Every structure is written in C-alpha cells, then in structure tokens.
Coordinates of C-alpha atoms in Angstrom, one line a residue:
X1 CA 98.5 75.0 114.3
X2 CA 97.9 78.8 112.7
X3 CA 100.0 79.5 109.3
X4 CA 102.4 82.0 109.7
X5 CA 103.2 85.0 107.7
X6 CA 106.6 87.4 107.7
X7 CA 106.1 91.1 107.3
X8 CA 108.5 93.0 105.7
X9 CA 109.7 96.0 107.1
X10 CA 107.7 98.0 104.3
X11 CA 104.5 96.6 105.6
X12 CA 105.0 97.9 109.0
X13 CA 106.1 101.4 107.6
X14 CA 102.9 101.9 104.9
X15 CA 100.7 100.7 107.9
X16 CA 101.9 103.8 110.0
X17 CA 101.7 106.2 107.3
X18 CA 98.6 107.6 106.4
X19 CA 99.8 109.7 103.2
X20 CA 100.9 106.6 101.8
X21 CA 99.4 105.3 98.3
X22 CA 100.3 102.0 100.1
X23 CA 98.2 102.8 103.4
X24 CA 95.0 101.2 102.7
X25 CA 96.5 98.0 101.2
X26 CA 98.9 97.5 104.0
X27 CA 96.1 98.0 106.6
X28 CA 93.7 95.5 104.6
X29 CA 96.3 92.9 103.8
X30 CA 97.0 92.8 107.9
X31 CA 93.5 92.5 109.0
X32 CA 92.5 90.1 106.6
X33 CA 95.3 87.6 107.6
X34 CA 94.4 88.1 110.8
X35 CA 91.0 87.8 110.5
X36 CA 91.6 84.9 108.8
X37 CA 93.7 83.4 111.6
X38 CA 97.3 83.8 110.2
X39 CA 99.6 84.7 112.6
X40 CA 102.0 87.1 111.8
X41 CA 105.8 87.4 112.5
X42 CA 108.3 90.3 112.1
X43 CA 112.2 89.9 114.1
X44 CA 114.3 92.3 115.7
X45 CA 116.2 93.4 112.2
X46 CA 112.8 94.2 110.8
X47 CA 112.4 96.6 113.8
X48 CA 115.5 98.4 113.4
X49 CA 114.9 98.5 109.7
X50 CA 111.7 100.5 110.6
X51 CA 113.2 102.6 112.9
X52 CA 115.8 103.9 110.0
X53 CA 112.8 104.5 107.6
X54 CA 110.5 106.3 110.1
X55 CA 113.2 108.8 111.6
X56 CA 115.6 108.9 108.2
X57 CA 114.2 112.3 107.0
X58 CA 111.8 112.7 103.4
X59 CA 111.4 111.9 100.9
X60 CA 113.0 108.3 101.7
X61 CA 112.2 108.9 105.1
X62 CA 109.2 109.9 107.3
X63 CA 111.2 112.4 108.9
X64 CA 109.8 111.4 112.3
X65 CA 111.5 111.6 115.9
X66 CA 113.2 108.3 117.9
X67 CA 110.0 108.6 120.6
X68 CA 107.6 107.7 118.0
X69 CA 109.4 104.9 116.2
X70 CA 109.8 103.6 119.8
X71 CA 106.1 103.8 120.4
X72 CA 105.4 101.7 117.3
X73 CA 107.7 99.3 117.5
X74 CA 106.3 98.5 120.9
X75 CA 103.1 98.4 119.7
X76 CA 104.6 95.6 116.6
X77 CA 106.0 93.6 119.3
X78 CA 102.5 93.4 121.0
X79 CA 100.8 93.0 117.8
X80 CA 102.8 90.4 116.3
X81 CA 105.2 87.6 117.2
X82 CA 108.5 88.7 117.4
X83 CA 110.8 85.2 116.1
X84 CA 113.9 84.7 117.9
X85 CA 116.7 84.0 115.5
X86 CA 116.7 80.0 115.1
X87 CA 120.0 78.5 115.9
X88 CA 120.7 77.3 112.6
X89 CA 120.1 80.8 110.8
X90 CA 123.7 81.7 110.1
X91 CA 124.3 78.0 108.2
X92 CA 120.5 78.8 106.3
X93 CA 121.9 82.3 105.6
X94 CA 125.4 81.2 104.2
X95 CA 123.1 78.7 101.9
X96 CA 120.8 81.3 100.5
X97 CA 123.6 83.7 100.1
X98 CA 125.5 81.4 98.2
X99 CA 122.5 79.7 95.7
X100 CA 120.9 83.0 95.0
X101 CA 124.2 84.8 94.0
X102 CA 123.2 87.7 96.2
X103 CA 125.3 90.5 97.2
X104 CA 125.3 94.0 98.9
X105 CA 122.3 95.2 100.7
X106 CA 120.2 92.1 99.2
X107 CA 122.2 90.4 101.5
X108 CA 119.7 91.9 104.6
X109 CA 116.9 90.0 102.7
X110 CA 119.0 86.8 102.2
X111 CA 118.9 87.3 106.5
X112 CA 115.1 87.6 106.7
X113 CA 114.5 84.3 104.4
X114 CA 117.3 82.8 106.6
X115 CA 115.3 83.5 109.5
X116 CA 112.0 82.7 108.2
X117 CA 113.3 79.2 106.7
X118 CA 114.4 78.7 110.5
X119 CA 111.0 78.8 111.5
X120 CA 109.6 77.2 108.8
X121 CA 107.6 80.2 107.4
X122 CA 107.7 80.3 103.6
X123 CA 105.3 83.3 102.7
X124 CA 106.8 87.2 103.1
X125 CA 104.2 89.9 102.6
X126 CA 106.1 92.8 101.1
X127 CA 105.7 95.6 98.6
X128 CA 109.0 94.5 97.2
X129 CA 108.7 91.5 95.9
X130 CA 111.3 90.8 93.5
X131 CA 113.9 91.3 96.8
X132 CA 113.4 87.4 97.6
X133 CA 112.4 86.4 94.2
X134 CA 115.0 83.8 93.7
X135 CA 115.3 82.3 97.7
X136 CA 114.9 79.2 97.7
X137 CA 111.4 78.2 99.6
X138 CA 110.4 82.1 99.8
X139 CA 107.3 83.3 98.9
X140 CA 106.9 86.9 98.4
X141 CA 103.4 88.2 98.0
X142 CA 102.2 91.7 97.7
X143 CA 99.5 93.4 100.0
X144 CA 96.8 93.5 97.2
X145 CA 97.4 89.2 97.2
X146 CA 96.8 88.6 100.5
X147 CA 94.1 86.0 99.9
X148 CA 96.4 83.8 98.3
X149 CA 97.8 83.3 101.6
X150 CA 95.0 82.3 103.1

C-alpha cells in the first residue's frame, strides 16, 4: 500500500503560480513524492480554499477569474485523490479542537488534520508549518523537506 501525503492549499496555489519564490519548491516537492510513489491527497475544503486565493485579488490574491480556478481545480481532482470526509471527522475535529486550544481561522486547519487523521494520513506538505504544529499525530513538512517523507 502507497504512503499518503495531504497538500495544503498553499501547495496547490505556489504550484500554479509561476512568479512565486515558492514555484520551484512546490513543483519539486510534488514530483518527487510522486516519483517516489507517494500518493497525494487534497479534499473539497482545500479546493475552495484555492479558489478564494486564486480569484481574491493582489497582493493576497492572484487576482485571477472563476474560469481558471475552475480549470485547475479540475485538473487537482485528476491529479490527486480527492478524500471524502471519513464519518468520524466531526468527533476527530471536536478532539483536536479541544487538545490544541485552537481557535478562529486555525480552526480550518484543526478540519484538515481531522480529515487526514480519518484516513490515517499523518504527514501535511505545507509552507505553513507552524498552522498544525501542535495536532496531535500531524506532521507538517515544508516543500524543501520533502525527502523526509519519503
């Protein structure tokens, strides 16, 4: 059975944009997991997360149209599996929301851990790392760290 990985929704926005700093190590850090037989995972909030960074307008935007975030969140779904929410996510969510003393928007990222503790995933590729530092069974791991899922 092939590891899985989580992307976070930074991945999937650096690997779309070119004038990024974070281009090259988004796009190096994907193909080398998958070249390395990790399959990778995103889920629907992921999705809509990228499509309110790619159309939200500069500088914490890309300023880009609906039709495009459309295109590439088709081609994600192709690309990468796509979890379903397990059916025990809201009980893992109200755990990791209570341990970790999260609150406000963290509270997104407390859902993604929820999600990938559901489906046993325990690694998060992400730009962001200190976001799940602190979850319980979470590993986040930046692009430029990539082997050390391997």
């Amino acid at each position: 059975m092939n590891k899985l990985v989580f992307l976070d929704t930074n991945i999937l926005v650096y690997s779309k944009d070119e004038a990024s700093p974070f281009f090259g190590q988004a796009c190096e850090a994907l193909k080398g997991l998958v070249f390395n037989g990790i399959v990778l995972c995103i889920n629907r909030q992921v999705l809509r997360e990228y499509a309110c960074v790619v159309t939200r307008p500069p500088p914490r935007g890309l300023g880009a149209g609906i039709e495009r975030a459309l295109k590439e969140i088709s081609e994600f779904e192709t690309a990468y599996r796509v979890l379903q929410h397990p059916q025990n996510v809201w009980q893992h969510w109200k755990r990791l929301a209570k341990t970790s003393g999260l609150t406000g928007l963290r509270l997104h990222d407390a859902y993604i851990a929820a999600v990938m503790v559901g489906h046993g995933i325990n690694s998060i590729l992400t730009l962001n790392t200190k976001d799940f530092q602190g979850l319980q069974g979470i590993r986040p791991v930046k692009p430029e760290q990539w082997q050390e899922i391997t």
